[in-house]
Every structure is written in C-alpha cells, then in structure tokens.
Amino acid sequence: MVLTITETEELSHMRDNIRRSVDALEQCWSCQRISECEPATVDDGPPVWLCSDCAIKNRLQYAGDHGRLAWPFCS
C-alpha cells in the first residue's frame, strides 16, 4: 500500500493526538480507574491524582474542611 503525502501527514497527526491522550491518563488514587485526573492534596501530603467523579465528590463532601480527603472515600 502506497500512501500519499496527505495521508501520511494525517496518520502522523492521528498518532500524535493518540499519544497526547494516552500521556494525559493517570490512575485515580481513590477509585483506581484509569482516566484523565487532576491533582488534589490529602492531609497536607503530596498531591494525589483524582478522576473528575472523585474530584467532584471530594469538593461536594469536604467543601467545609478546606479540601481535605477522607482515606479513601470513593468506592
């Protein structure tokens, strides 16, 4: 199969997009799912990574406790 220059560029662009998406994945500290996560601090310790669902639960459940997490809170 011979690819045109345009097809080769498109495949290269797709590969780069896939690589960026995969590099953005982390394991959630709380529920252990693999997803795009955001950093959160637990008991003034180092940051941990939380998925969006656990991060929202954390913000809702612990809004009055300065963002601290229970150990672990998501099931």
GROMACS .gro file of N, CA and C in nm:
model
  225
    1MET      N    1   0.085  -0.117   0.000
    1MET     CA    2   0.000   0.000   0.000
    1MET      C    3   0.090   0.124   0.000
    2VAL      N    4   0.065   0.211  -0.093
    2VAL     CA    5   0.142   0.334  -0.104
    2VAL      C    6   0.054   0.449  -0.056
    3LEU      N    7   0.106   0.527   0.038
    3LEU     CA    8   0.030   0.639   0.094
    3LEU      C    9   0.075   0.769   0.029
    4THR      N   10  -0.021   0.856   0.011
    4THR     CA   11   0.012   0.989  -0.040
    4THR      C   12   0.071   1.072   0.074
    5ILE      N   13   0.127   1.185   0.040
    5ILE     CA   14   0.184   1.274   0.142
    5ILE      C   15   0.076   1.319   0.238
    6THR      N   16  -0.042   1.351   0.187
    6THR     CA   17  -0.153   1.395   0.273
    6THR      C   18  -0.194   1.285   0.369
    7GLU      N   19  -0.205   1.162   0.320
    7GLU     CA   20  -0.243   1.050   0.406
    7GLU      C   21  -0.138   1.025   0.514
    8THR      N   22  -0.012   1.036   0.477
    8THR     CA   23   0.096   1.019   0.573
    8THR      C   24   0.091   1.126   0.681
    9GLU      N   25   0.066   1.250   0.642
    9GLU     CA   26   0.055   1.360   0.739
    9GLU      C   27  -0.064   1.339   0.831
   10GLU      N   28  -0.177   1.293   0.776
   10GLU     CA   29  -0.296   1.267   0.858
   10GLU      C   30  -0.269   1.156   0.959
   11LEU      N   31  -0.202   1.049   0.916
   11LEU     CA   32  -0.169   0.940   1.008
   11LEU      C   33  -0.073   0.988   1.117
   12SER      N   34   0.022   1.070   1.081
   12SER     CA   35   0.115   1.125   1.179
   12SER      C   36   0.042   1.213   1.280
   13HIS      N   37  -0.051   1.294   1.231
   13HIS     CA   38  -0.130   1.380   1.319
   13HIS      C   39  -0.217   1.296   1.414
   14MET      N   40  -0.280   1.189   1.361
   14MET     CA   41  -0.361   1.100   1.444
   14MET      C   42  -0.275   1.033   1.551
   15ARG      N   43  -0.155   0.988   1.514
   15ARG     CA   44  -0.065   0.923   1.609
   15ARG      C   45  -0.026   1.020   1.721
   16ASP      N   46   0.003   1.145   1.684
   16ASP     CA   47   0.038   1.246   1.785
   16ASP      C   48  -0.079   1.274   1.879
   17ASN      N   49  -0.201   1.279   1.825
   17ASN     CA   50  -0.320   1.301   1.909
   17ASN      C   51  -0.341   1.185   2.006
   18ILE      N   52  -0.324   1.063   1.957
   18ILE     CA   53  -0.339   0.945   2.043
   18ILE      C   54  -0.233   0.946   2.153
   19ARG      N   55  -0.110   0.979   2.117
   19ARG     CA   56  -0.001   0.983   2.215
   19ARG      C   57  -0.030   1.086   2.324
   20ARG      N   58  -0.081   1.204   2.285
   20ARG     CA   59  -0.114   1.308   2.385
   20ARG      C   60  -0.226   1.260   2.477
   21SER      N   61  -0.326   1.193   2.419
   21SER     CA   62  -0.438   1.145   2.501
   21SER      C   63  -0.393   1.039   2.600
   22VAL      N   64  -0.310   0.947   2.555
   22VAL     CA   65  -0.260   0.841   2.644
   22VAL      C   66  -0.171   0.900   2.752
   23ASP      N   67  -0.087   0.996   2.717
   23ASP     CA   68   0.001   1.058   2.816
   23ASP      C   69  -0.078   1.134   2.923
   24ALA      N   70  -0.201   1.175   2.892
   24ALA     CA   71  -0.283   1.251   2.987
   24ALA      C   72  -0.353   1.161   3.089
   25LEU      N   73  -0.345   1.029   3.072
   25LEU     CA   74  -0.415   0.937   3.161
   25LEU      C   75  -0.334   0.909   3.287
   26GLU      N   76  -0.404   0.898   3.397
   26GLU     CA   77  -0.345   0.864   3.527
   26GLU      C   78  -0.440   0.767   3.597
   27GLN      N   79  -0.391   0.701   3.702
   27GLN     CA   80  -0.477   0.616   3.783
   27GLN      C   81  -0.529   0.697   3.900
   28CYS      N   82  -0.662   0.699   3.916
   28CYS     CA   83  -0.725   0.772   4.025
   28CYS      C   84  -0.683   0.710   4.159
   29TRP      N   85  -0.639   0.795   4.251
   29TRP     CA   86  -0.595   0.749   4.382
   29TRP      C   87  -0.709   0.684   4.460
   30SER      N   88  -0.830   0.732   4.439
   30SER     CA   89  -0.942   0.687   4.520
   30SER      C   90  -1.011   0.564   4.461
   31CYS      N   91  -1.057   0.572   4.336
   31CYS     CA   92  -1.135   0.462   4.279
   31CYS      C   93  -1.050   0.368   4.193
   32GLN      N   94  -0.924   0.403   4.168
   32GLN     CA   95  -0.828   0.322   4.094
   32GLN      C   96  -0.860   0.308   3.945
   33ARG      N   97  -0.955   0.387   3.893
   33ARG     CA   98  -0.983   0.384   3.749
   33ARG      C   99  -0.874   0.461   3.675
   34ILE      N  100  -0.852   0.424   3.550
   34ILE     CA  101  -0.759   0.496   3.463
   34ILE      C  102  -0.841   0.599   3.387
   35SER      N  103  -0.806   0.727   3.404
   35SER     CA  104  -0.878   0.835   3.336
   35SER      C  105  -0.795   0.962   3.343
   36GLU      N  106  -0.846   1.067   3.281
   36GLU     CA  107  -0.781   1.197   3.296
   36GLU      C  108  -0.808   1.245   3.437
   37CYS      N  109  -0.704   1.272   3.511
   37CYS     CA  110  -0.716   1.307   3.652
   37CYS      C  111  -0.662   1.447   3.679
   38GLU      N  112  -0.693   1.497   3.797
   38GLU     CA  113  -0.641   1.627   3.840
   38GLU      C  114  -0.578   1.610   3.978
   39PRO      N  115  -0.477   1.690   4.010
   39PRO     CA  116  -0.411   1.675   4.139
   39PRO      C  117  -0.496   1.727   4.255
   40ALA      N  118  -0.487   1.661   4.369
   40ALA     CA  119  -0.555   1.704   4.492
   40ALA      C  120  -0.462   1.673   4.608
   41THR      N  121  -0.470   1.749   4.715
   41THR     CA  122  -0.385   1.729   4.832
   41THR      C  123  -0.462   1.655   4.941
   42VAL      N  124  -0.395   1.559   5.003
   42VAL     CA  125  -0.455   1.479   5.110
   42VAL      C  126  -0.376   1.503   5.238
   43ASP      N  127  -0.442   1.554   5.341
   43ASP     CA  128  -0.379   1.575   5.473
   43ASP      C  129  -0.243   1.643   5.464
   44ASP      N  130  -0.235   1.749   5.389
   44ASP     CA  131  -0.112   1.827   5.372
   44ASP      C  132   0.004   1.743   5.319
   45GLY      N  133  -0.026   1.631   5.256
   45GLY     CA  134   0.077   1.546   5.197
   45GLY      C  135   0.102   1.582   5.052
   46PRO      N  136   0.172   1.497   4.982
   46PRO     CA  137   0.197   1.523   4.841
   46PRO      C  138   0.067   1.512   4.761
   47PRO      N  139   0.061   1.572   4.645
   47PRO     CA  140  -0.061   1.564   4.564
   47PRO      C  141  -0.089   1.421   4.517
   48VAL      N  142  -0.215   1.387   4.509
   48VAL     CA  143  -0.260   1.261   4.450
   48VAL      C  144  -0.346   1.295   4.330
   49TRP      N  145  -0.369   1.198   4.244
   49TRP     CA  146  -0.449   1.221   4.124
   49TRP      C  147  -0.589   1.165   4.143
   50LEU      N  148  -0.691   1.248   4.115
   50LEU     CA  149  -0.831   1.208   4.127
   50LEU      C  150  -0.900   1.225   3.993
   51CYS      N  151  -0.985   1.127   3.956
   51CYS     CA  152  -1.066   1.141   3.835
   51CYS      C  153  -1.171   1.249   3.859
   52SER      N  154  -1.238   1.290   3.755
   52SER     CA  155  -1.334   1.400   3.769
   52SER      C  156  -1.448   1.363   3.863
   53ASP      N  157  -1.495   1.237   3.860
   53ASP     CA  158  -1.603   1.196   3.950
   53ASP      C  159  -1.560   1.207   4.097
   54CYS      N  160  -1.443   1.155   4.130
   54CYS     CA  161  -1.396   1.160   4.268
   54CYS      C  162  -1.361   1.302   4.310
   55ALA      N  163  -1.309   1.381   4.217
   55ALA     CA  164  -1.277   1.521   4.249
   55ALA      C  165  -1.405   1.598   4.281
   56ILE      N  166  -1.512   1.574   4.206
   56ILE     CA  167  -1.640   1.640   4.233
   56ILE      C  168  -1.695   1.595   4.368
   57LYS      N  169  -1.691   1.464   4.394
   57LYS     CA  170  -1.738   1.413   4.523
   57LYS      C  171  -1.657   1.475   4.637
   58ASN      N  172  -1.527   1.487   4.616
   58ASN     CA  173  -1.442   1.548   4.719
   58ASN      C  174  -1.482   1.692   4.743
   59ARG      N  175  -1.502   1.769   4.636
   59ARG     CA  176  -1.539   1.910   4.653
   59ARG      C  177  -1.674   1.924   4.722
   60LEU      N  178  -1.769   1.838   4.688
   60LEU     CA  179  -1.903   1.847   4.748
   60LEU      C  180  -1.901   1.800   4.894
   61GLN      N  181  -1.835   1.688   4.919
   61GLN     CA  182  -1.838   1.627   5.052
   61GLN      C  183  -1.752   1.703   5.153
   62TYR      N  184  -1.641   1.757   5.109
   62TYR     CA  185  -1.546   1.818   5.202
   62TYR      C  186  -1.526   1.967   5.177
   63ALA      N  187  -1.626   2.034   5.125
   63ALA     CA  188  -1.614   2.177   5.095
   63ALA      C  189  -1.586   2.258   5.221
   64GLY      N  190  -1.639   2.217   5.333
   64GLY     CA  191  -1.619   2.291   5.457
   64GLY      C  192  -1.490   2.258   5.529
   65ASP      N  193  -1.417   2.156   5.482
   65ASP     CA  194  -1.296   2.113   5.551
   65ASP      C  195  -1.170   2.147   5.470
   66HIS      N  196  -1.170   2.258   5.401
   66HIS     CA  197  -1.055   2.308   5.326
   66HIS      C  198  -1.001   2.208   5.225
   67GLY      N  199  -1.091   2.127   5.165
   67GLY     CA  200  -1.050   2.037   5.058
   67GLY      C  201  -0.979   1.911   5.101
   68ARG      N  202  -0.981   1.877   5.230
   68ARG     CA  203  -0.915   1.754   5.274
   68ARG      C  204  -0.999   1.633   5.236
   69LEU      N  205  -0.932   1.522   5.212
   69LEU     CA  206  -0.999   1.398   5.172
   69LEU      C  207  -1.003   1.300   5.288
   70ALA      N  208  -1.107   1.218   5.289
   70ALA     CA  209  -1.109   1.104   5.381
   70ALA      C  210  -1.024   0.995   5.318
   71TRP      N  211  -0.981   0.899   5.394
   71TRP     CA  212  -0.892   0.797   5.341
   71TRP      C  213  -0.968   0.673   5.302
   72PRO      N  214  -0.961   0.619   5.187
   72PRO     CA  215  -1.012   0.673   5.062
   72PRO      C  216  -1.163   0.683   5.069
   73PHE      N  217  -1.219   0.768   4.993
   73PHE     CA  218  -1.361   0.799   5.008
   73PHE      C  219  -1.446   0.747   4.894
   74CYS      N  220  -1.393   0.709   4.784
   74CYS     CA  221  -1.469   0.668   4.665
   74CYS      C  222  -1.469   0.516   4.658
   75SER      N  223  -1.580   0.456   4.616
   75SER     CA  224  -1.579   0.310   4.607
   75SER      C  225  -1.598   0.263   4.466
   0.00000   0.00000   0.00000
